[in-house]
Structure formats: structure tokens, C-alpha cells
XYZ file of C-alpha atoms in Angstrom:
354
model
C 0.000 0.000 0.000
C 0.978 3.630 -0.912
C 1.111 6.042 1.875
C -2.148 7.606 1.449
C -4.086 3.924 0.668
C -2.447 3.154 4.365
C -3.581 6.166 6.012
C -7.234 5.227 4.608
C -6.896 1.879 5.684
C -6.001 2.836 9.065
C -8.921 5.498 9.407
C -11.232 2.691 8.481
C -9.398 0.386 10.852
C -9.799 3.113 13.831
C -13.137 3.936 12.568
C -14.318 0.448 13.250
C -12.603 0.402 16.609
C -13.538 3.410 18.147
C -17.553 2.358 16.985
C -17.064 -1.127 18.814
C -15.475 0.597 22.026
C -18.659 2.880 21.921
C -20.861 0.029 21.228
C -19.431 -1.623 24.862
C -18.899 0.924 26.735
C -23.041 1.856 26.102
C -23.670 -1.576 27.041
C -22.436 -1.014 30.573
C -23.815 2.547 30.455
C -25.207 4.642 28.562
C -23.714 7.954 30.131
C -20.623 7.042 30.065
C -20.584 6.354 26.157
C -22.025 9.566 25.606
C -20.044 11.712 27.954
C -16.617 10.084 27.628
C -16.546 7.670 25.121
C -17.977 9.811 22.217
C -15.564 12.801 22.883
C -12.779 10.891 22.729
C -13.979 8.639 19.564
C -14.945 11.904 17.750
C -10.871 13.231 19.041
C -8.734 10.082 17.523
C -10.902 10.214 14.240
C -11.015 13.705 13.740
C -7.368 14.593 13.625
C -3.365 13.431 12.861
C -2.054 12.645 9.883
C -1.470 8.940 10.803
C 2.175 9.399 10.610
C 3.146 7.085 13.250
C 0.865 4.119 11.606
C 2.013 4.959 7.955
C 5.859 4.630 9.687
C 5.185 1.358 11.218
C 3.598 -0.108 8.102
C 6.578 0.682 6.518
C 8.998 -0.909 9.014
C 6.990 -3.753 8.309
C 6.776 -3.687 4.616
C 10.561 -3.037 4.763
C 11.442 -5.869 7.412
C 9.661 -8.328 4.527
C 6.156 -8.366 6.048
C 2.847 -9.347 3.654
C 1.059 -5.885 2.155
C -2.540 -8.382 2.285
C -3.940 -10.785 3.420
C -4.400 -12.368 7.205
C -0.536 -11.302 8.454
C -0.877 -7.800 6.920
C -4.653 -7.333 8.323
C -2.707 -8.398 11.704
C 0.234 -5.822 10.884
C -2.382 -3.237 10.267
C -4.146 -3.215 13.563
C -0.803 -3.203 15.382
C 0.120 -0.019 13.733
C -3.265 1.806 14.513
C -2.595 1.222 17.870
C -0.400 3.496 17.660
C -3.007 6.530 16.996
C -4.330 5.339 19.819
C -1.260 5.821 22.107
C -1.131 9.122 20.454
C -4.226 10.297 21.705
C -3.317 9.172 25.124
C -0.346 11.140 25.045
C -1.758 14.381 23.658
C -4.655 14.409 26.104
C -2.321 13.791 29.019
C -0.212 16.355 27.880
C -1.973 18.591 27.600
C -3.384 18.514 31.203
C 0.132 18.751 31.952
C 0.980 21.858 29.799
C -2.661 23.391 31.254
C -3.081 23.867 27.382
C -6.465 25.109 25.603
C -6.576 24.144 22.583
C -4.982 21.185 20.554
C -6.160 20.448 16.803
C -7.567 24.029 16.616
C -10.337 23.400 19.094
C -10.785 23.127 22.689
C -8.534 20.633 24.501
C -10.224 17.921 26.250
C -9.910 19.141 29.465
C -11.308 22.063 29.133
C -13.953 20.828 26.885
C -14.938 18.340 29.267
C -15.008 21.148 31.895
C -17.258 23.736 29.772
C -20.024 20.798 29.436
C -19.926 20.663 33.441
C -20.653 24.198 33.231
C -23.060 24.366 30.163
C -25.046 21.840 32.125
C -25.467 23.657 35.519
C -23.379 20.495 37.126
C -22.337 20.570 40.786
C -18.864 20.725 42.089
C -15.251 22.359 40.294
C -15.724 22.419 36.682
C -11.871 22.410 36.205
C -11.387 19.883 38.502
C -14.137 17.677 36.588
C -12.425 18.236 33.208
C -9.506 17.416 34.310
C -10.697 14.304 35.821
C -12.596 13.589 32.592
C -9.829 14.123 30.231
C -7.796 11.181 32.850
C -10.034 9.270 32.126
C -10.236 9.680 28.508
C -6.561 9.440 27.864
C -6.531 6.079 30.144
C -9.648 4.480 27.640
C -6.854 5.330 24.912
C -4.348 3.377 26.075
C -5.918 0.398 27.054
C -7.692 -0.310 23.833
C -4.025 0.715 22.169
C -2.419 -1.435 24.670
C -5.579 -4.404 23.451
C -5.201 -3.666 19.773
C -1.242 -4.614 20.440
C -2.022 -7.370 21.972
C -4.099 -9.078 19.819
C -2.293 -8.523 16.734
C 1.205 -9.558 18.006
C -1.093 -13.311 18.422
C -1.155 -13.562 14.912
C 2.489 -12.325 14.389
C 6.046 -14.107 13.477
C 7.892 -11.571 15.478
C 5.641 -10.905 18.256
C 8.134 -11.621 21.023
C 10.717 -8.842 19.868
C 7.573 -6.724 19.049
C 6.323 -6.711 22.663
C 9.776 -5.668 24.245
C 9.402 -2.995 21.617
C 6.256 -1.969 22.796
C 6.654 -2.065 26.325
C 10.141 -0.243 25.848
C 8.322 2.793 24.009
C 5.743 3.518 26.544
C 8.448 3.574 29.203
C 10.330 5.827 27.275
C 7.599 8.001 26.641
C 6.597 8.457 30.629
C 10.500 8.592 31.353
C 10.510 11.674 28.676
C 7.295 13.136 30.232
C 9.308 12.814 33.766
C 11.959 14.908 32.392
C 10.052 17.367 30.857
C 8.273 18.329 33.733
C 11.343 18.393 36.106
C 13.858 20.327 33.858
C 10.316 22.894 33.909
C 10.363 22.783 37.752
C 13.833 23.364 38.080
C 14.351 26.453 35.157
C 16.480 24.453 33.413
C 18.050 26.115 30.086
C 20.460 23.184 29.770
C 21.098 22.065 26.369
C 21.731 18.684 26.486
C 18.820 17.971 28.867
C 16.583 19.607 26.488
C 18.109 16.991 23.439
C 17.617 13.992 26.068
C 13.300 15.302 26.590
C 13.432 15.568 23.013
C 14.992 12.341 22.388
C 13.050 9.795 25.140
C 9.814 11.947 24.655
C 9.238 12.454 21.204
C 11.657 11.032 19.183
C 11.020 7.168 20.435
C 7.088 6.987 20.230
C 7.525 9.179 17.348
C 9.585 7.983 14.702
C 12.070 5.413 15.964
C 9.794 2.957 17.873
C 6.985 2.966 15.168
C 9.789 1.676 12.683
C 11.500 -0.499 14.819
C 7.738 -2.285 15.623
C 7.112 -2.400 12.090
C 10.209 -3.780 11.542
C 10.134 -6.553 14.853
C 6.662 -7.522 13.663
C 7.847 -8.774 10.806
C 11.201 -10.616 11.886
C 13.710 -8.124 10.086
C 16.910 -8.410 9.839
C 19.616 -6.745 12.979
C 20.974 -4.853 10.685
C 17.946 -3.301 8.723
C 16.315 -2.900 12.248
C 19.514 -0.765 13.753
C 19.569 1.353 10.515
C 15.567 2.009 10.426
C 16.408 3.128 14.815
C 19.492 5.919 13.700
C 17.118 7.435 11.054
C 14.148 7.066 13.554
C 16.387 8.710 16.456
C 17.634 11.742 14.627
C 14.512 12.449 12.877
C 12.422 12.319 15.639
C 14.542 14.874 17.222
C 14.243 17.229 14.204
C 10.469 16.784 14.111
C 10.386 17.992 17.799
C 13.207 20.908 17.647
C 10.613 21.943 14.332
C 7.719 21.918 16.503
C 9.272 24.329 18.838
C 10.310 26.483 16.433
C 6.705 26.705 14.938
C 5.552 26.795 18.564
C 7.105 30.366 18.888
C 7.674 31.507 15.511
C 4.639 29.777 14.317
C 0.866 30.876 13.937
C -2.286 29.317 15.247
C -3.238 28.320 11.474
C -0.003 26.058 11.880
C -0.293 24.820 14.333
C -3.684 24.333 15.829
C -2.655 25.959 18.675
C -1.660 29.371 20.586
C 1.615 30.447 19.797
C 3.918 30.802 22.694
C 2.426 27.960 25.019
C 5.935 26.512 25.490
C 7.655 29.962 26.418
C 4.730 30.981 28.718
C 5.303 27.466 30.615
C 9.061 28.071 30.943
C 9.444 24.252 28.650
C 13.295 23.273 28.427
C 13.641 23.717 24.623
C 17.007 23.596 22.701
C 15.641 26.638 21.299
C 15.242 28.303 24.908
C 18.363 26.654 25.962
C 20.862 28.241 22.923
C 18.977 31.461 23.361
C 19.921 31.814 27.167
C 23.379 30.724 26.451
C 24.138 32.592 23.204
C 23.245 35.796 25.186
C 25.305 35.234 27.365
C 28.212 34.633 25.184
C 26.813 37.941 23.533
C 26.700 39.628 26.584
C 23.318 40.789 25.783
C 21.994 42.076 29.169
C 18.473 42.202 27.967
C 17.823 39.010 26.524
C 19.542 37.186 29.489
C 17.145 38.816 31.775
C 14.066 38.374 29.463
C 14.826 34.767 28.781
C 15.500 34.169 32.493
C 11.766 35.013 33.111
C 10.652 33.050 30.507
C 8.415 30.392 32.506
C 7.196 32.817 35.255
C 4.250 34.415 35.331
C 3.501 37.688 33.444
C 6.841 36.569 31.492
C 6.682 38.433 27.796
C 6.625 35.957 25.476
C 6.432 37.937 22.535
C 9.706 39.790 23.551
C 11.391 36.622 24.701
C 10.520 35.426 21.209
C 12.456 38.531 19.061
C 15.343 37.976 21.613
C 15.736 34.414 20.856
C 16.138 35.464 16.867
C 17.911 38.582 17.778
C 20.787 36.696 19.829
C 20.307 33.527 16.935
C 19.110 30.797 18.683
C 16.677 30.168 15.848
C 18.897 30.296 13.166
C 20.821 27.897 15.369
C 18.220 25.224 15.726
C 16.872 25.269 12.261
C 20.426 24.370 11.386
C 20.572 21.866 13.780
C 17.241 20.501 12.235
C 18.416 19.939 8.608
C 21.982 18.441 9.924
C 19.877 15.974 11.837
C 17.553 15.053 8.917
C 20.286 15.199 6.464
C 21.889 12.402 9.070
C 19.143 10.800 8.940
C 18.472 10.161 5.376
C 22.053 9.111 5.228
C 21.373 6.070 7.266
C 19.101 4.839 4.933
C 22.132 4.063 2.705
C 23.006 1.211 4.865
C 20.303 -1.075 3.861
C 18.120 -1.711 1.010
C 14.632 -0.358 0.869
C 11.532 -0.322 -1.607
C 11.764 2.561 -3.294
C 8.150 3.737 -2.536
C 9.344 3.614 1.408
C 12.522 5.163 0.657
C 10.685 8.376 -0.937
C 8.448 7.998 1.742
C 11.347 8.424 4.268
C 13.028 11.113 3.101
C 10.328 13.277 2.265
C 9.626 12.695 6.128
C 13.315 13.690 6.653
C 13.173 16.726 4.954
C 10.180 18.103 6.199
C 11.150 17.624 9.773
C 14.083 19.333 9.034
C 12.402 22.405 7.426
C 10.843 24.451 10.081
């Protein structure tokens, strides 16, 4: 399958999911389908550009696995899982970040807490979002965590895939760990911002949706090692982009309200190089404004020209195209269909063009 027959196949694939899941859930009550499952259902199907299924098909189709039939139906499901993960993540996050809006409408937090409101409920109608959106995110990754499950059953390499699996998710709540305690502390550290970047994004990302394609199959060490570098160093461009456009960005890019990482103090690379090329500089002004960046009544919008004034975002987009260039160049190590190899460096080069 081409990359936009997979992403079809995988909406119809979710589709089908998400309606059985409602279907349940309504059978043990009928609230609870419409207040929590619905939301959510109506969330994994209405945005995402399936990027982290279409990169585990192709880990699979490149480790040698079947495009049809009863192993690549199997495949198929494994790899939607992972939209389903994603969803998890996102609403989590975004609870964490105390974010408003994600896919250019409200998050589900605060959705969830406006219906308290709307309906005249009793009690915090923060707190009740919040507690909503918990469970929401949870709902996500147990059915991902089921989908997994039953498709590695049908699967020659579902041992290897598991450890894969279970080795992503800790990496993701390992990255999530760091990311909130390099926010706690102020950090502006460099290589602590590479290592969020790395554990939080990159793995779940990129690297780990290849490298379960690729286990789910039975692929080769070597093709599976080569599939990782590229996954690794991409990943890390596709975050360092996002940061950019978080700052630099607009809304219409986004989805979301520029500045939300600046205004919550986040340990970029970005923020990082900015604080330490001023200071190089000498440049009394952006040291100070980039110091308050993550307390409150910070100004983002000036802590924003400083980081271009002093060139920290000249800085990272550089560091974004080395990285995808490095990426594309471990491709070279291994054979690939050539429909996957476009595939993958097209992916390459637009994470490494902010």
C-alpha cells in the first residue's frame, strides 16, 4: 500500500474500533458512552495525519512483512494502535501543559469542563475536566495497549515486538518525567533539552513505530539498527521543528496558541541556545528576558524577538536539517523499496524544514 491507501486503511481500521469501544462501553452505560466515550472517539478520528501508523507499516513492509492478506490485516491493527497511544499522550499532555486548545479546538480538558458548566453540574468544573480528560486518555491506552495485543497473536515476530512496545511507553513516561522536572527546576540546559526531546518524542515518534514495524515482521539486525538511527535523529528534528513553529509559528499552523511553550518556561534547545548565546553575547536584555521566561507575566512575545535577535533560531533550524540530512544518510546502509525510501526522506526533509 501507498502512503495515502495506508492512512485510509487505518482510518477505516480506527473507525471500526472506536464504533465497537462505543458500542461496549453503552452496554455497561449509557452515560458514560455519551459523555466520555464519544468525545474521545470523535478526538482520535477527527485529527493526525497517521504518521506514526504509515511509519510502522513501513517498518513492516521493509522488514519483509505481507502488504494483504491475514498477516498484513494483523500488521495493520498493530500499527493503529499506535493513533491510539497518540491520543493518550496528547490528552495527558496537555493537562500537563494546562493547554487550551490542541487540533484548533478546545482541549479535552477544558472541553470536558465547559459541558460541566453548560449543564449547571455541581462541584469544580476544572477539577471535573480534568478528571474527565484522565479518564479519557486512560480508555486510549488500554484499547491501544488491546489492539497490540491481539495482533502480536497472529504475528512471526511478536516476542521482539512486545519488548518494543513495552520499551516505548516507558520511554515516553520517562521523557514526560523529564520534561516536567527540567520545567520545575528552570532548566536552560542544552543537552537535557536533546535527552526530553529524544526519550519523549523522538522514540514513540519515529524510531519505535519503525522499529515495531520492523520486529513484527522478523527483520533483519541490521535493517532494524539502521531504520532506529534514522528514527532517532529524525524524531529529534520533528520535535526541535515543533518548537520552532511553537514560537515563531501561527495558530493556522499549528492548531494551537503560539507561545504555550515559552509561557510554561518548557526546556527547549531553542530556549536553551537562546539563554546561552546571550550570554556569550553579553546581551543584558535578553539574558534577563529569557531568564523570566516560565514565570508568570513573562513576555513571550519579547522573549521570542530575543531568541532570533541573539540567533538561537537560526541555530536550531540548522541543527534541524543536519539531523535530517543524518538521517536520510542512514538509509544508505540497507536496502529499501523505493516507494518507502521516498516515503522516508520526504519525512526527513520536512522535519528538518521548520
Amino acid at each position: 500500500m501507498h502512503r495515502e491507501e495506508t492512512r485510509a486503511a487505518v482510518d477505516r481500521l480506527l473507525g471500526r474500533t472506536l464504533d465497537e469501544l462505543v458500542s461496549a462501553v453503552r452496554g455497561l452505560d449509557a452515560d458514560c458512552a455519551a459523555d466520555l466515550v464519544v468525545p474521545l472517539a470523535d478526538f482520535a478520528r477527527g485529527g493526525g495525519r497517521r504518521m506514526r501508523s504509515v511509519l510502522a507499516w513501513w517498518g513492516w513492509t521493509v522488514g519483509g512483512g505481507a502488504a494483504e492478506g491475514h498477516l498484513g490485516g494483523a500488521a495493520l491493527r498493530a500499527c493503529a494502535a499506535l493513533e491510539l497511544l497518540h491520543c493518550f499522550a496528547l490528552i495527558h499532555d496537555d493537562i500537563m501543559d494546562r493547554a487550551e486548545h490542541r487540533r484548533g479546538a478546545p482541549s479535552c480538558h477544558v472541553a470536558h469542563a465547559r459541558a460541566h458548566r453548560d449543564r449547571g453540574l455541581l462541584g469544580d468544573p476544572d477539577r471535573h475536566g480534568i478528571s474527565m480528560a484522565v479518564l479519557a486518555g486512560d480508555l486510549a491506552l488500554v484499547r491501544a495497549d488491546d489492539l497490540v495485543a491481539e495482533a502480536l497473536e497472529e504475528l512471526p515476530g511478536a516476542r521482539e515486538a512486545r519488548g518494543v512496545w513495552r520499551q516505548m511507553r516507558t520511554e515516553m513516561v520517562v521523557g514526560q518525567f523529564l520534561d516536567l522536572n527540567a520545567q520545575a527546576q528552570g532548566s536552560r540546559n542544552a543537552e537535557a533539552a536533546l535527552r526530553i526531546d529524544r526519550l519523549k518524542t523522538a522514540s514513540y515518534t519515529v524510531e519505535r513505530p519503525l522499529h515495531l514495524g520492523a520486529a513484527m515482521a522478523g527483520a533483519p539486525d541490521g535493517t532494524v539498527a539502521a531504520l532506529r538511527s534514522y528514527g532517532a535523529v529524525v524524531g529529534v528534528a520533528f520535535q526541535l521543528r515543533d518548537d520552532l513553529r511553537d514560537v515563531f509559528g501561527t495558530t493556522g499552523t499549528t492548531g494551537r496558541p503560539g507561545g504555550e511553550d515559552l509561557r510554561e518556561g518548557k526546556t527547549t534547545l531553542l530556549l536553551a541556545m537562546g539563554t546561552e548565546l546571550a550570554e556569550r553575547q553579553g546581551d543584558r536584555r535578553a539574558i534577563e528576558t529569557l531568564r523570566a521566561v516560565g514565570h508568570e507575566g513573562a513576555p513571550v512575545a519579547e522573549a521570542a524577538r530575543a531568541l532570533e535577535r541573539v540567533g538561537a533560531r537560526e541555530h536550531v533550524e540548522h541543527r534541524c536539517a543536519e539531523l535530517a540530512g543524518s538521517g536520510i544518510a542512514h538509509l544508505d546502509r540497507i536496502g529499501l523499496p523505493p516507494a518507502v525510501r521516498a516515503g522516508l526522506d520526504e519525512f526527513a526533509r520536512a522535519a528538518g524544514t521548520p
